Short mmCIF file of C-alpha atoms and ligand atoms in Angstrom, two decimals:
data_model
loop_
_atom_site.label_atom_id
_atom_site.label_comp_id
_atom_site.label_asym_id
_atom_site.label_seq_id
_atom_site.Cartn_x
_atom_site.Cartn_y
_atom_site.Cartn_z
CA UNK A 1 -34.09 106.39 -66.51
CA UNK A 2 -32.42 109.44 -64.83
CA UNK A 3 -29.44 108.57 -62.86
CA UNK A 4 -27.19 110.39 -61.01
CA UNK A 5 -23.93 108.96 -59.18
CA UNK A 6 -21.78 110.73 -56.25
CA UNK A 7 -18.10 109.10 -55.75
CA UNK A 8 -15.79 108.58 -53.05
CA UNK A 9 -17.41 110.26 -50.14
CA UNK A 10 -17.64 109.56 -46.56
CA UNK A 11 -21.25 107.96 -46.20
CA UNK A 12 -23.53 108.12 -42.91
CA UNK A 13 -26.41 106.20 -43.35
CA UNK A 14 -28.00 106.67 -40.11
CA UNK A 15 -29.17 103.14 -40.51
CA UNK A 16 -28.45 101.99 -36.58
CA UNK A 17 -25.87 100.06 -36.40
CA UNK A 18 -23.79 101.20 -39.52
CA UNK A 19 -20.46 102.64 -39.68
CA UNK A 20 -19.58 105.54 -41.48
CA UNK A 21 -17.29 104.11 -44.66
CA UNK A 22 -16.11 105.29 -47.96
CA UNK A 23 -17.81 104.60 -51.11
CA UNK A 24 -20.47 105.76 -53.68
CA UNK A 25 -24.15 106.39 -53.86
CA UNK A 26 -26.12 105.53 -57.27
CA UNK A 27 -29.16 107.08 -57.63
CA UNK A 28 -32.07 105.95 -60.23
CA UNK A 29 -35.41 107.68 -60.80
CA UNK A 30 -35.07 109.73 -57.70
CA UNK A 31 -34.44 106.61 -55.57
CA UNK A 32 -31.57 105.06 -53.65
CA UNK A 33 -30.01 102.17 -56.63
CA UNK A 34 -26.85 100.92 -54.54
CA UNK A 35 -25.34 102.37 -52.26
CA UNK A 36 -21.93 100.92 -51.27
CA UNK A 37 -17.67 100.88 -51.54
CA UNK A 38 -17.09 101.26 -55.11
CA UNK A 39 -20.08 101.33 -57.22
CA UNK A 40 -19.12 100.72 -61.17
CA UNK A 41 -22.14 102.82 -63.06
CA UNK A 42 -22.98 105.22 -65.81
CA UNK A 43 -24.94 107.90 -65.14
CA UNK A 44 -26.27 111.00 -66.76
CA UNK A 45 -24.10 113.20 -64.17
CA UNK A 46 -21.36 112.16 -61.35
CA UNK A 47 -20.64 114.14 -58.18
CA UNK A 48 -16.78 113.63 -57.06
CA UNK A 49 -17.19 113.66 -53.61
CA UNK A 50 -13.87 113.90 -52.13
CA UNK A 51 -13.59 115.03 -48.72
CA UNK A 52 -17.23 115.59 -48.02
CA UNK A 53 -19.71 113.55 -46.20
CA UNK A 54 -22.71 112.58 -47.83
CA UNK A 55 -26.01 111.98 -44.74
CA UNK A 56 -29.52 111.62 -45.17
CA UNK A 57 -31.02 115.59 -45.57
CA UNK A 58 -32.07 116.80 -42.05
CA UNK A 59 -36.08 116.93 -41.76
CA UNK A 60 -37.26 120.09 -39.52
CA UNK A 61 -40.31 119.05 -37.91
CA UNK A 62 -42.15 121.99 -36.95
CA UNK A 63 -41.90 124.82 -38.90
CA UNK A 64 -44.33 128.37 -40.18
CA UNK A 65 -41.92 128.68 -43.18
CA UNK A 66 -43.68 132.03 -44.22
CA UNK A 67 -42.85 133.37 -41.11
CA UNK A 68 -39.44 134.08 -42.42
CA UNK A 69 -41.13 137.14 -43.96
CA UNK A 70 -41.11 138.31 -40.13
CA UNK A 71 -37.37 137.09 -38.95
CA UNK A 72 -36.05 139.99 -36.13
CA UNK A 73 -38.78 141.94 -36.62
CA UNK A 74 -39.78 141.28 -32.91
CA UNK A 75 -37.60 139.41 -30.42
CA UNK A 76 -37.07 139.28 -26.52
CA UNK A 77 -40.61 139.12 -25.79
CA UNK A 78 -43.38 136.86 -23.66
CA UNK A 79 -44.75 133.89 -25.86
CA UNK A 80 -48.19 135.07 -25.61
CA UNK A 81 -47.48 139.05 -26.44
CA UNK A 82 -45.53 138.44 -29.49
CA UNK A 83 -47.95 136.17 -30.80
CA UNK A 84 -50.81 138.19 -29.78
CA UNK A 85 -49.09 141.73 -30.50
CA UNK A 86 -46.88 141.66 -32.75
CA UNK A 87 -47.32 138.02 -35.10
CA UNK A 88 -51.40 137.86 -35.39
CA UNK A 89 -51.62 141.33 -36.98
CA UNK A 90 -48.76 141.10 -39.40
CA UNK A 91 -50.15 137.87 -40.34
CA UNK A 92 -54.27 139.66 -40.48
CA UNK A 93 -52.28 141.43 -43.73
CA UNK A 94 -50.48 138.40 -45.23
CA UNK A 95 -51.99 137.35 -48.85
CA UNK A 96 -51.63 134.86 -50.73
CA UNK A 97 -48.65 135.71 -52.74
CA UNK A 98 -47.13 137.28 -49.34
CA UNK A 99 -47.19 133.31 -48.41
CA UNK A 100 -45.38 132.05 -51.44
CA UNK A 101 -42.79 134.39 -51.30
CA UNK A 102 -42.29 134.10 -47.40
CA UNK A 103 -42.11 130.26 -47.73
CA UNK A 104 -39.89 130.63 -50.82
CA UNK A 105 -37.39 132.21 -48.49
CA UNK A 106 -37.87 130.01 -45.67
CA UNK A 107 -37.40 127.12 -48.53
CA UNK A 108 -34.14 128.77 -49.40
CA UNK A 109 -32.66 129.48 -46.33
CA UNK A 110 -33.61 125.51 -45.74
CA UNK A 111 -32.02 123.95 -48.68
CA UNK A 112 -28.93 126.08 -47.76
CA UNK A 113 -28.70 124.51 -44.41
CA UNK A 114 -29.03 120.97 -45.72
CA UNK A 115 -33.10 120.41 -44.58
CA UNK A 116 -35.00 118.28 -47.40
CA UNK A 117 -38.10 118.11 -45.34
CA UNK A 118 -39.83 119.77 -43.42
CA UNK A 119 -43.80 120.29 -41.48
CA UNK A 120 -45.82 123.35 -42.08
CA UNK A 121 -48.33 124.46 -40.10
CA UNK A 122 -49.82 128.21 -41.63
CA UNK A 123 -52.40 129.76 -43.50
CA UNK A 124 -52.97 130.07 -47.63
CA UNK A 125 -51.69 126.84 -47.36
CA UNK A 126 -52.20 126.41 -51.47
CA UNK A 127 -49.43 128.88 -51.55
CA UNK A 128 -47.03 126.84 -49.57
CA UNK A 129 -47.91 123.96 -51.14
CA UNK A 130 -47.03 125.87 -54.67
CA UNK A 131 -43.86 127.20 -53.41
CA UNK A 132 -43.23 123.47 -51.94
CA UNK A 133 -43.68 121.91 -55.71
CA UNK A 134 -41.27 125.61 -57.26
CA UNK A 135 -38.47 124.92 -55.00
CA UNK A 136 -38.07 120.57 -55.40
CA UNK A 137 -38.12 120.55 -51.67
CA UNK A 138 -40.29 117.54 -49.34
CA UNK A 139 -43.08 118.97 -46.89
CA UNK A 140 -46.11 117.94 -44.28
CA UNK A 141 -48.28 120.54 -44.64
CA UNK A 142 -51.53 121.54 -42.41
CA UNK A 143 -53.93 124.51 -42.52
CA UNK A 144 -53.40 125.60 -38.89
CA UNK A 145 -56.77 125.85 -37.38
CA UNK A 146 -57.46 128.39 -34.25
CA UNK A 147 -61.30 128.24 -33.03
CA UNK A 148 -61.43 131.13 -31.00
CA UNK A 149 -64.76 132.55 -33.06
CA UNK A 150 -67.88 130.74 -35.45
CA UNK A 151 -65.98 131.24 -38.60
CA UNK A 152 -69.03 128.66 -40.05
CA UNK A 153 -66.31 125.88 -41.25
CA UNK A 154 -63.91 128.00 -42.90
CA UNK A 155 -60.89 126.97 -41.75
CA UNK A 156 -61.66 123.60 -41.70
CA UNK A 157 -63.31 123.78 -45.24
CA UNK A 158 -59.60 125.17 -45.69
CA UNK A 159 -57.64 122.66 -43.95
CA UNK A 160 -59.98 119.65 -46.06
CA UNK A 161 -59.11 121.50 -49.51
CA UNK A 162 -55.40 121.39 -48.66
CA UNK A 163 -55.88 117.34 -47.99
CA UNK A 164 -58.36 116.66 -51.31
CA UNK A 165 -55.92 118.95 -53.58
CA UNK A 166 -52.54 118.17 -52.64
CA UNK A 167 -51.91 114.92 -51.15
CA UNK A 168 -49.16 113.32 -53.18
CA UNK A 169 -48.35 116.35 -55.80
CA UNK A 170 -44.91 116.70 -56.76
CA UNK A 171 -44.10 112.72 -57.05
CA UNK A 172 -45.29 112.00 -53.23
CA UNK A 173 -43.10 114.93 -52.36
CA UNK A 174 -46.14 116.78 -50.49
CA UNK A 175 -47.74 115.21 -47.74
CA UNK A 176 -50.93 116.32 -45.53
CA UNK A 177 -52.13 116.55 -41.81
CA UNK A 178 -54.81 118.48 -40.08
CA UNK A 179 -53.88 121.11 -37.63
CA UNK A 180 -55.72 122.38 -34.78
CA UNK A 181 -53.16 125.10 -33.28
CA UNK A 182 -52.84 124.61 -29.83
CA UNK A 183 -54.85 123.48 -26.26
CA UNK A 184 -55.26 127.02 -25.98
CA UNK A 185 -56.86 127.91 -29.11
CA UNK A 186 -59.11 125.10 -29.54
CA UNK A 187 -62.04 124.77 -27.51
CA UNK A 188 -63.27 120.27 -26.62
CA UNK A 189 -66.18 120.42 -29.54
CA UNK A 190 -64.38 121.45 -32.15
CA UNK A 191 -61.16 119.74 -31.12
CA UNK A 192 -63.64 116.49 -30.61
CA UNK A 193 -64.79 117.10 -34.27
CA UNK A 194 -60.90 117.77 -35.47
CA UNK A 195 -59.87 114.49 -33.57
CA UNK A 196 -62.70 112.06 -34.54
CA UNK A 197 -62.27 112.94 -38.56
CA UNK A 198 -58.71 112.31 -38.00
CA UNK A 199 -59.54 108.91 -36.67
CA UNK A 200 -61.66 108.25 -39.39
CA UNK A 201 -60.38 109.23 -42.35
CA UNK A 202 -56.71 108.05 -40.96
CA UNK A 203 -55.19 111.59 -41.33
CA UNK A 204 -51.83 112.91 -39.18
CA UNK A 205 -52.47 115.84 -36.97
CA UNK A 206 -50.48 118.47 -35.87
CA UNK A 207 -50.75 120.86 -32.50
CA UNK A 208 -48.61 123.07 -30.86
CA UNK A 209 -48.34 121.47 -26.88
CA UNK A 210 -47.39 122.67 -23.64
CA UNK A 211 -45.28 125.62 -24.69
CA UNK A 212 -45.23 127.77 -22.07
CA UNK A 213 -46.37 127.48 -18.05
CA UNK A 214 -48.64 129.96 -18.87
CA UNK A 215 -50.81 127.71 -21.16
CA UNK A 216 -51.08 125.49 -18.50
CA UNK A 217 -52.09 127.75 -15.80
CA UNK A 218 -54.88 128.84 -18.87
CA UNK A 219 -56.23 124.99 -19.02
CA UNK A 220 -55.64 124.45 -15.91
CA UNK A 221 -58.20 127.24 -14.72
CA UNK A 222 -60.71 126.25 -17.40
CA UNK A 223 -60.61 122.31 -17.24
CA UNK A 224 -58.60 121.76 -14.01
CA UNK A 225 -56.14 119.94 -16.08
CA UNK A 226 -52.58 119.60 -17.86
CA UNK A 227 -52.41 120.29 -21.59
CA UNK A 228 -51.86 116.97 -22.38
CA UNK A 229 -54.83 115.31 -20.26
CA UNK A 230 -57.31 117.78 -21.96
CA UNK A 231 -55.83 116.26 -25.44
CA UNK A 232 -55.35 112.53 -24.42
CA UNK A 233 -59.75 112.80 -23.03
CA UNK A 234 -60.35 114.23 -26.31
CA UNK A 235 -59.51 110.93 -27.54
CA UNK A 236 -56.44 112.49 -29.35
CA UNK A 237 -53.79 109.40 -28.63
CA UNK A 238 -55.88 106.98 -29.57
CA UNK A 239 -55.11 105.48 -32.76
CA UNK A 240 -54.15 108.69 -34.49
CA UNK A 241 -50.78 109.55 -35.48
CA UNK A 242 -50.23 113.05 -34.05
CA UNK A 243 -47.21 115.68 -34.13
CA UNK A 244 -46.53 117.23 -31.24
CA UNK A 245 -44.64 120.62 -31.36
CA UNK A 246 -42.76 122.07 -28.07
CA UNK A 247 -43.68 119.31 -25.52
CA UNK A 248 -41.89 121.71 -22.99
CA UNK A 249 -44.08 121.41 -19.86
CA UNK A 250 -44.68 117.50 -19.37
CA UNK A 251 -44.79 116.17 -15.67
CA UNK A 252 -44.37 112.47 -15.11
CA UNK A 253 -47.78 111.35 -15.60
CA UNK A 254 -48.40 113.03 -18.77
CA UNK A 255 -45.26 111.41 -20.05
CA UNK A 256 -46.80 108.28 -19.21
CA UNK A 257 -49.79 109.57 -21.07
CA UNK A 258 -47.86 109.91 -24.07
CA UNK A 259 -46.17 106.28 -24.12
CA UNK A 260 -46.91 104.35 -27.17
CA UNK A 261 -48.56 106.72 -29.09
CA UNK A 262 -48.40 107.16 -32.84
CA UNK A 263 -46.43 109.63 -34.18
CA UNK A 264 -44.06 111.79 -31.29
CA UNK A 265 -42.78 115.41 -30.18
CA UNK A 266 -41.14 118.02 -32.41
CA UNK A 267 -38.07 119.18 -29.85
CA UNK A 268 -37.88 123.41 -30.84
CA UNK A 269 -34.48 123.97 -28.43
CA UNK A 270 -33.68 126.94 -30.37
CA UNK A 271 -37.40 128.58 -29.80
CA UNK A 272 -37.86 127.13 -26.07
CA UNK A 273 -34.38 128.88 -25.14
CA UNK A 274 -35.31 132.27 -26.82
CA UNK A 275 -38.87 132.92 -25.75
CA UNK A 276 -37.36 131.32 -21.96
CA UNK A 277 -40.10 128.27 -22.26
CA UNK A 278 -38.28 125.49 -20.44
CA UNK A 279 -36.27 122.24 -21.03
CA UNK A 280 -38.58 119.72 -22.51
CA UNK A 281 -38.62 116.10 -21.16
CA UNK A 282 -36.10 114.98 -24.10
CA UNK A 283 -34.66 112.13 -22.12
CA UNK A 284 -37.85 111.05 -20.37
CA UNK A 285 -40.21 110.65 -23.52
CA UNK A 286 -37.32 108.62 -25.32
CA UNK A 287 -37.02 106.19 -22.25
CA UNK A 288 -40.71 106.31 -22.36
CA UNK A 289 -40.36 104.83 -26.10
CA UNK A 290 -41.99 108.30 -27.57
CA UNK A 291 -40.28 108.89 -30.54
CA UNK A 292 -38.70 113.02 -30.76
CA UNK A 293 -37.63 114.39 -33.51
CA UNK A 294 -36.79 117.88 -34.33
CA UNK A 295 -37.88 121.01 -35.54
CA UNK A 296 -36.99 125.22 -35.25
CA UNK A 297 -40.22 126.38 -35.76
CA UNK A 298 -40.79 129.22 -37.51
CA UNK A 299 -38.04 131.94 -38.02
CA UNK A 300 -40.60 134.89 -36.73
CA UNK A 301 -39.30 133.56 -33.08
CA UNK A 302 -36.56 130.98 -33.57
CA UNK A 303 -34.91 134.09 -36.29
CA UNK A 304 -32.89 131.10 -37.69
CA UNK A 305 -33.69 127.47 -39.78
CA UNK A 306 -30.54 126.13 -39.54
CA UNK A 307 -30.92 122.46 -38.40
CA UNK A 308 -27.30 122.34 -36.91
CA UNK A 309 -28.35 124.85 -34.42
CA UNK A 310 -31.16 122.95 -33.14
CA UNK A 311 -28.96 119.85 -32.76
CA UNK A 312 -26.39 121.64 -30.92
CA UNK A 313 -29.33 123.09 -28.77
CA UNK A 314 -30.80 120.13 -27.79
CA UNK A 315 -27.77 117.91 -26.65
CA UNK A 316 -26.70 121.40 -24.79
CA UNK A 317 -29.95 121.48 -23.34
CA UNK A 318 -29.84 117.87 -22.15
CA UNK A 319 -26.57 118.21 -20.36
CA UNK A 320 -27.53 121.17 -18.65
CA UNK A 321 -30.68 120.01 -17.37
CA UNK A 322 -29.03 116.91 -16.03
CA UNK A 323 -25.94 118.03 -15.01
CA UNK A 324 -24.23 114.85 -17.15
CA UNK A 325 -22.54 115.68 -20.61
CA UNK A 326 -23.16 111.75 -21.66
CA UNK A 327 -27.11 112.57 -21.93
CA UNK A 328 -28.02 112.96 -25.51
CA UNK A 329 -24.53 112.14 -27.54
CA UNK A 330 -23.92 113.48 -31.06
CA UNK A 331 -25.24 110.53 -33.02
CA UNK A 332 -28.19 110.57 -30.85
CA UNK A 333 -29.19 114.19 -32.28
CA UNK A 334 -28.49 113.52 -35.62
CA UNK A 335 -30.94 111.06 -35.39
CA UNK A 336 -32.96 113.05 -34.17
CA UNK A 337 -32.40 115.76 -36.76
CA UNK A 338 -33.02 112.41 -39.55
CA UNK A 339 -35.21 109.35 -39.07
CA UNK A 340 -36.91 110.25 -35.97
CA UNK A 341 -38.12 113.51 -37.27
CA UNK A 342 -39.03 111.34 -40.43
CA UNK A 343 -40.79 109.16 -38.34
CA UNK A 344 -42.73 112.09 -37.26
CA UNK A 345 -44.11 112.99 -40.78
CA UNK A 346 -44.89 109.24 -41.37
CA UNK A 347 -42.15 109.43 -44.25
CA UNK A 348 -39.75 106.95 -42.21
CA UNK A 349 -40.50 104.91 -44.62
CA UNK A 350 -39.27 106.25 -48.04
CA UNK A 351 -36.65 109.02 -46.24
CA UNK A 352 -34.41 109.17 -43.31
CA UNK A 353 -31.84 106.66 -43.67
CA UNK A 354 -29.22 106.28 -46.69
CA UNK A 355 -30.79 103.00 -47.76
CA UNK A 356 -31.09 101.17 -51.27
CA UNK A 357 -35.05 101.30 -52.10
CA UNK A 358 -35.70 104.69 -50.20
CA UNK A 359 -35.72 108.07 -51.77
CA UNK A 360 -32.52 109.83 -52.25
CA UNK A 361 -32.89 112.95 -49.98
CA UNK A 362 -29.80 113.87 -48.98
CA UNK A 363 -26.60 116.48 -48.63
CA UNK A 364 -22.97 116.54 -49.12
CA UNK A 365 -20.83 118.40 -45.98
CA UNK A 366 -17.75 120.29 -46.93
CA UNK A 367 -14.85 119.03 -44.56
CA UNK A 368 -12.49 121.33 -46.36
CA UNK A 369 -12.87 123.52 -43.25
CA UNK A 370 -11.26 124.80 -40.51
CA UNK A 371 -13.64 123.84 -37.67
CA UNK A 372 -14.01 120.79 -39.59
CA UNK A 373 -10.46 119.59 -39.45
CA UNK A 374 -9.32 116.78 -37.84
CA UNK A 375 -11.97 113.84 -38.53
CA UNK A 376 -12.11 111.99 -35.63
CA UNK A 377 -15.52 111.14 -34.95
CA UNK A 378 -17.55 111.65 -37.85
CA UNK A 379 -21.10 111.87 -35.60
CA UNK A 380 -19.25 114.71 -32.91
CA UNK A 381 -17.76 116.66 -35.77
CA UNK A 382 -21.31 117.03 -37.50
CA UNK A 383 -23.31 117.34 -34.43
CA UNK A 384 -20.79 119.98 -32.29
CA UNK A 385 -18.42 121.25 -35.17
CA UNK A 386 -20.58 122.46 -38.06
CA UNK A 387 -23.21 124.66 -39.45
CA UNK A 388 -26.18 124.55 -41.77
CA UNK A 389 -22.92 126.93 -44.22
CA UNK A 390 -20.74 123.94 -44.37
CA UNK A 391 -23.49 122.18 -46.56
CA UNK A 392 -22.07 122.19 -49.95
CA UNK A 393 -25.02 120.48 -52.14
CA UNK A 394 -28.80 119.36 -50.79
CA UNK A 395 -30.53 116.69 -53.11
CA UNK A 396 -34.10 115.86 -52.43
CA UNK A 397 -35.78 112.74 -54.57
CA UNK A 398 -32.71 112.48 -56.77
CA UNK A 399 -33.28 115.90 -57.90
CA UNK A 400 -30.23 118.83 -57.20
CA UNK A 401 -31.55 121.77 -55.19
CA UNK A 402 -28.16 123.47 -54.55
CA UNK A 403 -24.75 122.35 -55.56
CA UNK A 404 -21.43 123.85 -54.58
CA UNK A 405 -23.68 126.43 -52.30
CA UNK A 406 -26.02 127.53 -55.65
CA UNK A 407 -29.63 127.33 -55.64
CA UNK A 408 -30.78 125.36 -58.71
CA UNK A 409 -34.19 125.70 -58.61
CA UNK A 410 -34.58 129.11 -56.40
CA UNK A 411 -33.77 132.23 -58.09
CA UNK A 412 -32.41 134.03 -55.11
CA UNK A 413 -32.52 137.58 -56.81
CA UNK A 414 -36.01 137.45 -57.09
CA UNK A 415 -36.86 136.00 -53.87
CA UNK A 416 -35.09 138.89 -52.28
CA UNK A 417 -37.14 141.52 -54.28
CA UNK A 418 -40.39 140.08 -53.57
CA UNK A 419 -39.31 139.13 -49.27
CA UNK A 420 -38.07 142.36 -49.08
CA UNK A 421 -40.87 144.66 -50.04
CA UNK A 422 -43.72 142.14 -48.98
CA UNK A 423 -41.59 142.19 -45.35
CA UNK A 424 -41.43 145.99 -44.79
CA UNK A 425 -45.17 146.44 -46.31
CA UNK A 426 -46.44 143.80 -43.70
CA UNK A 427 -45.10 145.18 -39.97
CA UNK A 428 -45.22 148.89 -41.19
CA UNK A 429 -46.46 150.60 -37.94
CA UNK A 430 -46.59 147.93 -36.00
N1 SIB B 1 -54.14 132.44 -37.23
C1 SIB B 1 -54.65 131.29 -37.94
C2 SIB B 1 -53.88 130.02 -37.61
C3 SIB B 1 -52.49 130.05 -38.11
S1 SIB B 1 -51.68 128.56 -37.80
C4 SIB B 1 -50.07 128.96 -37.39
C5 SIB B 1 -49.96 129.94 -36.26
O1 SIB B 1 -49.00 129.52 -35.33
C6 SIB B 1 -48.40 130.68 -34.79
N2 SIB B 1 -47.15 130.35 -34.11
C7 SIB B 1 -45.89 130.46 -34.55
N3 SIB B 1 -45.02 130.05 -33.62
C8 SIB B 1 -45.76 129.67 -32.56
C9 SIB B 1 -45.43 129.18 -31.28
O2 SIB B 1 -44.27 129.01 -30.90
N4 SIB B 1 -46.48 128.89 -30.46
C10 SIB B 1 -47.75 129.07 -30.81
N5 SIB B 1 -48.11 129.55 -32.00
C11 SIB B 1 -47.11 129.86 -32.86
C12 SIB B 1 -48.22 131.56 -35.98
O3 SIB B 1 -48.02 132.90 -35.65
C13 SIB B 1 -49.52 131.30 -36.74
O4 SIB B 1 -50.48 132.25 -36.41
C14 SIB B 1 -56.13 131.11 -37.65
O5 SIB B 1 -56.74 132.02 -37.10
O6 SIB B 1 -56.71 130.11 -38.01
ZN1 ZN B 2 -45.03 126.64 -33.91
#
């Protein structure tokens, strides 16, 4: 038995209901053992904990790790010309190994900011999946499917082979879905085809929704309706569990759409305030009972993964929109940031929450900060005071990714060889 035990921190279970308190955290064969007070156990290593807070590890539910390979290489412009300008060709010329080592950052830049999971939606999906199993971290990964052209079943052949090879690798750390891209992208037949394998072979799926107004004027003019009525006729909500990323553009009745279906919305504040998107329904779908988590998506447009960030974003966000500062408090966005995005990559179960029985997936915060100093309210301090820098170590399935701010599974020199010169060779004259 491995064990590992971290004393005499400040503990946030996230478990609703519980206080923050002082104690210890035992963990056994990458699980939860006790958690509690003063916990009285060898084990094979101890963390002393003193003066940091030890949460469950924030789980960023939309992401294109690999993108990273492409952070600031093309900002301040429409949705729909820096995807179509400037992202599709740099990713045309994206191999395999360009993948790897594009994830690898993105994996690096989120075990530094305290993420232990995260959903993937890309391409050479084997690749993330590798780098996913390298770095120790937890993913949902999908082959993102676009069906613009007869590509005679590749993609989906693709997105399958990702399901059959890698469910479950890495001690249940990898996880699958299937991922038709967006409204806009997929045509009804083969997002018919998408949805009813889904249904029967009881798989997640993942789709971009209702980014921008312009994708709705597009469906609108072809079907003569919203984003999400073209999805919820496809049959999408029905008895599937399904990931919704961006969510921006909802009116009432497609909110009502959306209430009680499996799975939720992926809130991107970050990426819906720098492409100009919107203000997504946040407070609406959560009185609706939808469950929203959160995610950055990728760095090629949100130029950061720092979880913190996005949780500062969306309570911002919230305020603005309704003019009332008490809409979306600080433990509400940590949630967010926690078990509801777990709840979005159907790992509520075994991550999320500090819990005895659950995977230990978690980080240790550094109070021993200026903009950290004093602790008055543990959840406003976290959710308005710090940064995905004050993370000091991330632990994911009882395993040590970084401790004291050091990668101990990455090997940062290399990863900024191979990013660098795989960056610069992919957006050279673009
Ligand atoms: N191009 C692939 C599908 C890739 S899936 C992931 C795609 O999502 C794209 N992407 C990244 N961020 C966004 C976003 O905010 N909205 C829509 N698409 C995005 C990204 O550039 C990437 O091409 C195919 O032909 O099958
Ligand atoms: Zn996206």
């Amino acid at each position: 038995m491995k064990t590992l035990l971290i004393k005499d921190c400040m503990i946030l279970t996230m478990v609703e209901g519980e206080k923050p308190f002082l104690g210890d955290i035992w963990i056994a064969d990458g699980r939860i053992a006790k958690i509690g007070p003063s916990i009285e156990e060898e084990a094979d290593r101890v963390i002393l904990a003193k003066n940091r807070v030890a949460m469950p590890g924030l789980i960023n539910a939309h992401n294109h790790a690999s993108m990273s390979l492409l952070r600031a290489f093309s900002d301040d412009l429409k949705l729909m010309d820096w995807l179509d300008k400037k992202m599709l060709p740099a990713e045309a010329r994206m191999t395999r190994e360009d993948v790897y080592w594009g994830t690898t950052l993105g994996i690096a830049e989120m075990i530094a900011s305290g993420t232990t999971a995260f959903a993937d939606m890309y391409v050479h999906m084997d690749a993330v999946a590798q780098a996913v199993l390298d770095s120790g971290i937890r993913a949902s990964l999908t082959r993102g499917m676009v069906f613009l052209e007869d590509d005679g079943g590749r993609r989906m052949a693709e997105a399958l082979n990702l399901i059959d090879n890698w469910t479950g690798a890495g001690d249940g750390r990898i996880t699958t879905m299937l991922g038709p891209h967006a409204p806009y992208t997929c045509p009804p037949e083969p997002l018919q085809g998408v949805i009813e394998l889904a249904r029967k072979r009881q798989i997640p799926l993942h789709i971009h929704l209702a980014e921008t107004i312009e994708e709705g004027e597009k469906i609108r003019a072809k079907y003569d309706q919203t984003p999400t009525e073209y999805l919820h006729e496809l049959g999408m909500f029905h008895d599937t569990h399904v990931l919704l990323a961006h969510a921006v553009h909802l009116n009432e009745s497609d909110v009502a759409l959306l209430r009680g279906m499996r799975g939720g919305v992926a809130h991107n504040p970050v990426s819906n305030l720098k492409l100009g998107c919107g203000i997504a329904p946040v407070r609406e779908l959560i009185e609706a009972g939808v469950t929203v988590g959160m995610g950055t998506d990728g760095a090629g447009s949100a130029t950061t993964l720092d979880m913190f960030a996005e949780i500062k974003a969306a309570t911002w966000m919230q305020k603005l929109k309704h003019g009332d500062p008490t809409v979306l408090p600080a433990e509400a966005a940590l949630r967010m940031a926690t078990i509801e995005s777990a709840k979005l990559l159907a790992i509520d179960h075994e991550v999320g929450t500090l819990e005895a029985g659950k995977r230990a997936d978690l980080i240790l915060i550094d109070l021993d900060k200026p903009h950290l100093l004093p602790v008055h309210d543990i959840h406003a301090l976290l959710a308005y005071s710090a940064t995905g820098a004050d993370v000091d170590t991330t632990i994911v399935n009882g395993e040590i990714l970084m401790h004291q701010r050091q990668f101990q599974t990455l090997h940062w020199e290399e990863i900024k060889r191979e990013a660098t010169a795989r960056a610069s060779r992919l957006v050279e004259g673009l």
